[in-house]
Amino acid sequence: MDSSPRYRQLALHYLQAIQAGTLQAGDRLPSLRALMKQHGISLSTALQVCRTLESEGWAEARERSGYFVRRPTRLATPPMDEPATDRAPDPAQYVGIHEKVSEFVMRRRYGGVQLDLAVARGAPSLYPADALRASLSRLLRQRPQMLTTAAPSRSRTPFREAISQRALRAGMRLSPDEVLPTNGCIEALNLALRAVARPGDTVAVESPTFYGLLQVLESLGMRALEIPTSPQTGLSLEALELAVRAYGNIKAVVVVPHLQNPLGSVMPDSHKARLVALCEQHGMALIEDDTYTELLDAPLVPPALKSFDRSGNVIHCASLHKVLAPGMRLGWVNAGRWHARVEMLKYTQTRSNEELSQWAAGQYMATGAYDRHLRHLRDQLRSQRARTADSVARHFPAGTRINLPPGGLQLWVELPERLSADRVFDAALREHILVAPGTLFSNSSRCDHFVRLNCGWPWSPALEAGLRRLGKITSSLAAAAPADPRRGAIATAATVNE
Amino acid sequence: MDSSPRYRQLALHYLQAIQAGTLQAGDRLPSLRALMKQHGISLSTALQVCRTLESEGWAEARERSGYFVRRPTRLATPPMDEPATDRAPDPAQYVGIHEKVSEFVMRRRYGGVQLDLAVARGAPSLYPADALRASLSRLLRQRPQMLTTAAPSRSRTPFREAISQRALRAGMRLSPDEVLPTNGCIEALNLALRAVARPGDTVAVESPTFYGLLQVLESLGMRALEIPTSPQTGLSLEALELAVRAYGNIKAVVVVPHLQNPLGSVMPDSHKARLVALCEQHGMALIEDDTYTELLDAPLVPPALKSFDRSGNVIHCASLHKVLAPGMRLGWVNAGRWHARVEMLKYTQTRSNEELSQWAAGQYMATGAYDRHLRHLRDQLRSQRARTADSVARHFPAGTRINLPPGGLQLWVELPERLSADRVFDAALREHILVAPGTLFSNSSRCDHFVRLNCGWPWSPALEAGLRRLGKITSSLAAAAPADPRRGAIATAATVNE
């Protein structure tokens, strides 16, 4: 299955052993000779394995002794705690998130931002512009009439076929006709929610969650119920069960099983099976946002929630926005037993997607170049995440904590408790650095001392200087902080779990 | 202002004189010599004027006598009556339109359709595929990073600038920033309705109206109130006033002022001013669907409803779908005082539109080629409408009536009263011809004996044969009809106005 170069496969193999604790800091890696023998590889390949681990901060060479597992600098920041799940959550309607986001957007617009760490976005250079352009140009020559012909609602585009084929890897069997193209994952989520719930209904969401989802719920007049979510394993099933018992009438649950935004958590397969069964049992639709899976550092794509679905109760939503072409609005939804209703809502909302971009992306995805692009993208992001985490560990104040996620393009950073993320946002913006304060990701005060940092920009001296500057800003706020009663109050309220 | 060729300007001049009755059937047109002298044109230009009028059925050459105004065959079908406006309409919620449309769609899909007269669509050959392709190809060379860069929400694209400049011709002054690109006019209408009304609210619509609008209202849980609409002058202001007095709480009015779908009516400017004032006075948002204006056979673009707006109470929606590129989803909305709310809803629903197609269309629209394309398109459609109307007049049963609209790509045909459009639909589909039955355009029985016919396909022997066949089908149903009590009942209910 894995067609990446051999040295990369082996580097990943040892990296996972380090992450799992099989190899610990200070342990010696197998010698070059042992690597050659065990894996049947050449000396140069063995060297590449070690150097890859070294360049990403997982190993260090000691003269005449070989390579040793390094305790990465970033591990100086301890991992975050699990959330408390023994109290029923408060089903507050998100009446305020638009105002918060609007203020954020306004201040970003006029803040003279020079370094944007608030987005969750890869740099354009990470994506295959040339290949997409070539694909589009060829299609324009071969099928110019696509521009002047209204797209039929059910045409079998290469996009639908490519999505359907790749879904197999995640354990989903769906025909191209079940893949409904949408304008990004956000439209897919809108359609899914409109199909299964009405204004006034309650929808359970992860907490913290992607503020775009909170906006969608608010704009549809639905009530968001925040369910505590682990930075490691994602949505707490215990907390969801508690909420079901306490409130009963939950119409849907929205979950990002892989590389949750903003936490970066990955739900274990055993949790997925339980979650699918739980939703089925209690008549709650399960809406899966599968946008980040291809950004996972894993040799195999883990199974989607949808792959555990036997009754059509799971609606699977995703897009190519983060993995292939941020400039093309190509999402899709596979709506299970709500297919006809979602298809109708899509038609009444925006009609069928344009065909040209579907063809261009679909034809590209059917080639080996797409998998090569994805490997390159994952490699770049892994390195960028590692460097960003190192920088945070080095420059942020004592008490800062992070979980280094196993993929994706962002870091979720817990500041010392007494430090308000909004204060950090204010101070950083004055120096033209933008961060996403935790207050955008929950309507509770649970995330008031967190910030989300983008890792999508290629490493550069300017980026390094910006992170260092951000660390200094944060450190000086932390040093000055404890006496402020407002911050004190927020810090108490924001305590994650103890 | 008018940069069309001189002969075309003059042909239009005489055509309007004929339509206005200044020149009547049998009148002699000015001689070639007189035309040359009066207008300072060459003999060949004068000949082109006469031949243009002849080829479109407005004039005929008589040997040695010159050109005479012809009584067009289509005038054998008398124009339709005005609707009754002396009873308050029934504010029925459209609970049924989806089922009707879904059945229609299903039957279309499996009906083996060979001639689709049900769409409202121009043939791909009517649109400038080559020029759009060249524009896109150039952009892909110059700005490939557009494919891999997420579109910023407020970028000044050439599309926004072109729309803003062309709006001046319709009396609207708006900055490019007020032009919000959407996925077609349908998304613009969705956003406008969501901004001004909530589920359960009542929205006034023209009757008959575009079934897509009824679907949108139903999907949003809003109640549609049908207001009688004149086939000549559009929405009846008297009927709207009556509805306001009778029901009060109408949140919005949706109007197609130019080439209403399906009637083809054009609202006089005096009505526009009154309508804008009436909506303002009663706190009803006025949503203008301006999709067809560029398809009007008129030397000047008439003023938009929005041009009469002084308080931001008019939301202007339109798209390029029917006029430039049916394969590109390029609409826009100028939301007046709801701008911020519509911008937010657009962001939460589908994010910003892709930039590439905006740039391609906008750059093309800024050239003279766009106006040349529009003139060509209008000429083609005028000729196709005239021929379709001729064919209907020649082949449909006695009692059939049509209004030949002054532009656009469809005809609204009134069958003899005893004839059910659904029966015509059934019988035609058995012969693989698709028509849009009037039942789709109203939830009342008002339109049960109407059909809408597309005029967007270039004239061909196959099209002519299909229309002849449709006429025969209709005639034989009409001959067999009167005894059926069901049809009798429908016919009575559907009487338009007498």
XYZ file of C-alpha atoms in Angstrom, chain B residues 22-400:
379
model
C -47.155 53.317 -35.265
C -46.689 51.093 -38.269
C -49.525 48.631 -38.735
C -49.920 45.385 -40.629
C -50.131 46.195 -44.341
C -48.369 49.564 -44.004
C -45.560 50.140 -46.414
C -42.111 50.565 -44.897
C -40.036 53.504 -46.171
C -38.454 52.696 -49.514
C -34.793 51.896 -49.718
C -34.185 55.329 -51.218
C -36.119 56.985 -48.364
C -34.201 55.016 -45.746
C -30.882 56.038 -47.325
C -31.885 59.689 -47.340
C -33.558 59.857 -43.905
C -30.809 58.073 -42.057
C -27.789 58.932 -44.185
C -26.957 55.289 -44.879
C -25.742 53.319 -47.873
C -27.943 51.163 -50.081
C -26.489 47.983 -48.631
C -27.230 49.141 -45.086
C -30.795 50.043 -46.056
C -31.194 46.588 -47.578
C -29.861 44.979 -44.414
C -32.457 46.858 -42.366
C -35.312 45.529 -44.494
C -33.962 42.009 -44.712
C -33.468 41.832 -40.950
C -37.113 42.776 -40.435
C -38.139 40.281 -43.074
C -36.084 37.418 -41.698
C -37.657 37.834 -38.291
C -41.171 37.864 -39.674
C -42.025 41.542 -39.187
C -42.007 42.585 -42.841
C -42.503 41.010 -46.241
C -41.160 42.000 -49.641
C -43.744 42.480 -52.381
C -42.384 42.448 -55.902
C -41.825 45.895 -57.372
C -43.566 47.521 -54.386
C -41.057 47.372 -51.579
C -41.371 46.066 -47.996
C -44.655 45.955 -46.060
C -45.421 45.347 -42.416
C -46.597 41.810 -42.019
C -49.237 40.677 -39.613
C -47.136 38.021 -37.893
C -48.673 34.589 -37.818
C -48.221 34.487 -34.080
C -50.686 37.344 -33.648
C -53.319 34.805 -34.553
C -53.004 33.827 -30.899
C -54.577 36.657 -28.918
C -52.702 38.058 -25.920
C -53.558 36.874 -22.431
C -55.833 38.654 -20.030
C -54.855 40.498 -16.901
C -55.316 38.667 -13.591
C -58.084 39.473 -11.144
C -56.804 41.539 -8.249
C -59.948 42.240 -6.264
C -59.709 39.399 -3.765
C -57.075 39.008 -1.089
C -54.798 36.070 -1.908
C -54.578 32.966 0.201
C -51.357 32.738 2.220
C -50.942 29.005 1.719
C -47.655 27.568 2.767
C -46.002 25.703 -0.074
C -45.887 22.320 1.493
C -46.240 20.595 -1.821
C -43.928 22.103 -4.359
C -40.978 19.808 -3.640
C -43.090 16.749 -4.240
C -44.351 18.192 -7.522
C -40.894 19.192 -8.657
C -39.360 15.911 -7.509
C -41.926 13.949 -9.475
C -41.248 16.151 -12.482
C -37.495 15.613 -12.134
C -37.867 11.846 -11.731
C -40.076 11.558 -14.763
C -37.705 13.715 -16.779
C -34.805 11.533 -15.762
C -36.433 8.299 -16.901
C -38.508 9.711 -19.749
C -35.880 9.366 -22.480
C -36.237 13.054 -23.263
C -35.129 13.980 -26.779
C -36.406 17.542 -26.917
C -36.274 19.480 -23.656
C -38.548 22.519 -23.853
C -38.995 22.617 -20.073
C -35.709 24.248 -19.123
C -35.121 27.991 -19.244
C -31.753 27.752 -20.867
C -29.774 28.949 -23.840
C -27.868 26.476 -25.988
C -24.106 26.350 -25.263
C -23.491 27.646 -28.805
C -25.084 30.982 -27.817
C -22.309 31.737 -25.322
C -18.682 32.766 -25.907
C -16.868 29.567 -24.886
C -13.718 30.444 -26.832
C -13.308 33.878 -25.329
C -13.910 32.600 -21.797
C -11.492 29.767 -22.362
C -8.833 32.198 -23.601
C -9.403 34.398 -20.568
C -9.115 31.438 -18.191
C -6.025 30.050 -19.913
C -4.292 33.412 -19.705
C -5.131 33.695 -16.016
C -3.866 30.192 -15.335
C -0.542 31.192 -16.851
C -0.382 34.532 -15.079
C -1.831 33.608 -11.701
C -1.691 29.844 -11.110
C -1.470 30.509 -7.387
C -5.176 31.381 -7.468
C -5.809 27.624 -7.477
C -3.809 27.063 -4.332
C -4.649 30.186 -2.349
C -7.803 30.460 -0.292
C -9.828 33.372 -1.649
C -9.831 36.317 0.725
C -13.363 37.391 1.578
C -13.045 40.967 0.413
C -10.711 40.962 -2.543
C -11.419 43.459 -5.309
C -11.854 41.090 -8.213
C -12.412 42.321 -11.793
C -15.823 40.669 -11.511
C -16.922 42.915 -8.668
C -15.586 45.914 -10.555
C -17.345 44.975 -13.791
C -20.666 44.441 -12.018
C -20.319 47.725 -10.217
C -19.605 49.569 -13.477
C -22.426 47.972 -15.421
C -24.843 48.681 -12.579
C -24.513 52.366 -13.450
C -26.426 51.752 -16.663
C -29.386 50.494 -14.635
C -29.281 53.546 -12.395
C -27.523 51.852 -9.450
C -24.491 53.350 -7.793
C -22.656 50.738 -5.803
C -19.030 50.192 -4.983
C -17.315 46.911 -5.880
C -17.245 46.155 -2.155
C -21.036 46.113 -2.100
C -21.117 43.424 -4.813
C -20.983 40.108 -2.978
C -20.258 37.193 -5.368
C -22.464 34.131 -4.844
C -22.926 30.693 -6.352
C -25.536 31.812 -8.847
C -28.604 33.940 -8.301
C -30.193 31.094 -6.354
C -27.648 31.467 -3.555
C -28.164 35.231 -3.608
C -31.921 34.697 -3.110
C -31.314 32.205 -0.302
C -29.057 34.650 1.503
C -31.425 37.576 0.993
C -34.381 35.613 2.361
C -32.407 34.277 5.319
C -31.264 37.822 6.117
C -34.738 39.372 6.242
C -37.097 36.593 7.316
C -37.258 33.577 9.573
C -38.912 30.175 9.339
C -42.676 30.660 9.598
C -42.595 34.184 8.171
C -44.665 35.150 5.145
C -43.004 36.269 1.920
C -44.983 37.696 -1.020
C -44.120 36.314 -4.454
C -45.393 36.835 -7.973
C -47.943 34.326 -9.195
C -47.063 32.476 -11.282
C -43.425 32.401 -10.339
C -40.244 30.471 -10.968
C -40.648 27.152 -9.130
C -37.075 27.379 -7.867
C -38.162 30.278 -5.672
C -41.064 28.284 -4.246
C -38.610 25.495 -3.453
C -36.262 27.892 -1.676
C -39.092 29.248 0.455
C -40.315 25.782 1.307
C -36.823 24.568 2.191
C -36.375 27.577 4.495
C -39.732 26.933 6.147
C -41.166 30.271 4.968
C -44.726 30.833 3.788
C -45.235 32.014 0.208
C -48.092 34.415 -0.456
C -49.016 34.471 -4.142
C -49.738 37.906 -5.566
C -51.509 38.052 -8.958
C -49.134 39.181 -11.658
C -49.876 40.704 -15.030
C -48.393 39.102 -18.142
C -47.664 42.666 -19.319
C -46.716 44.792 -16.316
C -45.688 42.274 -13.696
C -46.660 42.169 -10.036
C -50.036 43.780 -9.360
C -49.487 46.622 -6.912
C -53.203 46.733 -6.143
C -53.149 43.074 -5.190
C -50.065 43.589 -3.053
C -51.719 46.515 -1.254
C -54.784 44.394 -0.665
C -52.615 41.626 0.765
C -50.828 44.066 3.065
C -54.178 45.323 4.370
C -55.568 41.822 4.739
C -52.570 40.118 6.333
C -50.199 42.786 7.539
C -47.173 40.844 8.538
C -45.393 40.285 5.214
C -41.625 40.256 5.750
C -40.433 40.503 2.163
C -41.544 40.718 -1.471
C -39.602 38.926 -4.206
C -39.954 40.458 -7.671
C -38.465 39.859 -11.134
C -39.074 43.290 -12.662
C -37.742 42.483 -16.140
C -38.768 39.403 -18.136
C -40.500 37.772 -15.226
C -40.226 34.004 -15.134
C -42.468 32.469 -16.518
C -44.622 35.379 -17.789
C -41.993 37.514 -19.515
C -43.635 40.670 -18.175
C -41.717 43.943 -17.747
C -42.677 46.276 -14.933
C -43.137 49.928 -15.981
C -40.841 52.398 -14.239
C -43.788 54.130 -12.576
C -44.770 50.829 -10.956
C -41.205 50.310 -9.781
C -41.155 53.608 -7.933
C -44.525 52.826 -6.296
C -43.438 49.316 -5.357
C -40.214 50.509 -3.738
C -42.166 53.129 -1.751
C -44.876 50.648 -0.745
C -42.329 48.136 0.582
C -40.477 50.860 2.453
C -43.699 52.178 3.961
C -44.854 48.783 5.243
C -41.490 47.506 6.460
C -41.252 44.779 3.834
C -37.820 44.058 2.362
C -37.897 44.160 -1.435
C -35.807 41.402 -3.044
C -35.130 42.007 -6.720
C -34.194 39.117 -9.000
C -32.531 40.814 -11.950
C -31.302 37.761 -13.833
C -32.848 38.432 -17.244
C -32.434 42.179 -17.822
C -29.577 41.807 -20.299
C -31.856 39.640 -22.448
C -34.310 42.520 -23.055
C -34.753 43.738 -26.623
C -34.324 47.355 -25.691
C -31.821 49.982 -26.756
C -31.249 50.964 -23.127
C -31.185 48.959 -19.932
C -34.243 49.991 -17.902
C -33.689 51.120 -14.317
C -33.516 48.446 -11.653
C -35.844 48.480 -8.649
C -32.677 49.061 -6.664
C -32.146 52.360 -8.506
C -35.282 53.736 -6.803
C -34.037 52.713 -3.365
C -33.072 55.496 -0.977
C -32.984 53.620 2.329
C -31.202 50.340 1.563
C -34.496 48.429 1.665
C -33.967 46.776 -1.732
C -31.740 43.687 -2.066
C -30.547 43.246 -5.629
C -29.739 39.689 -6.814
C -28.554 38.558 -10.238
C -26.232 36.191 -12.099
C -24.398 35.567 -15.338
C -25.954 32.144 -15.711
C -28.371 33.069 -18.518
C -26.363 35.826 -20.150
C -22.720 34.821 -20.209
C -21.723 31.393 -18.943
C -24.253 28.735 -17.909
C -21.348 26.520 -16.812
C -19.969 29.022 -14.302
C -21.799 29.651 -11.023
C -21.399 33.406 -10.928
C -24.110 35.364 -9.195
C -24.034 38.316 -6.863
C -26.032 40.179 -4.282
C -26.065 43.807 -3.247
C -27.892 43.622 0.044
C -28.457 47.254 0.963
C -28.856 47.704 4.695
C -28.526 43.948 5.238
C -25.046 43.870 3.716
C -23.182 42.839 6.875
C -25.700 40.136 7.684
C -25.697 38.726 4.153
C -21.900 38.773 4.077
C -21.850 36.799 7.319
C -24.451 34.307 6.068
C -22.514 33.835 2.829
C -19.368 33.133 4.834
C -21.105 30.561 7.040
C -22.909 28.925 4.116
C -20.249 28.437 1.423
C -17.304 30.804 2.186
C -16.058 33.138 -0.568
C -16.534 32.157 -4.195
C -13.513 30.870 -6.093
C -11.479 33.669 -7.619
C -10.504 32.168 -10.969
C -13.921 32.308 -12.613
C -14.520 35.775 -11.147
C -11.346 37.023 -12.773
C -12.060 35.355 -16.105
C -15.614 36.661 -16.352
C -14.721 40.093 -14.999
C -11.874 40.645 -17.422
C -14.072 39.566 -20.322
C -16.929 41.830 -19.192
C -14.594 44.822 -19.195
C -14.052 44.455 -22.956
C -16.274 45.468 -25.865
C -16.607 41.785 -26.713
C -19.124 41.368 -23.903
C -21.558 43.879 -25.385
C -21.105 42.354 -28.826
C -21.871 38.944 -27.346
C -25.002 40.273 -25.635
C -26.292 41.827 -28.871
C -25.721 38.600 -30.714
C -27.428 36.629 -27.950
C -30.460 38.945 -27.957
C -30.720 38.745 -31.735
C -30.625 34.987 -31.672
C -33.161 34.738 -28.901
C -35.502 37.235 -30.537
C -35.478 35.201 -33.697
C -35.936 31.934 -31.790
C -38.828 33.334 -29.767
C -40.517 34.601 -32.904
C -40.205 31.273 -34.650
C -41.420 29.338 -31.616
C -44.385 31.657 -31.305
C -45.140 31.224 -35.004
C -45.033 27.488 -34.583
C -47.380 27.607 -31.607
C -49.793 29.850 -33.505
C -49.737 27.506 -36.458
C -49.985 24.138 -34.712
C -51.670 24.568 -31.329
C -55.457 24.295 -30.956
C -57.837 27.217 -31.202
C -58.117 29.080 -27.930
C -54.351 28.927 -27.269
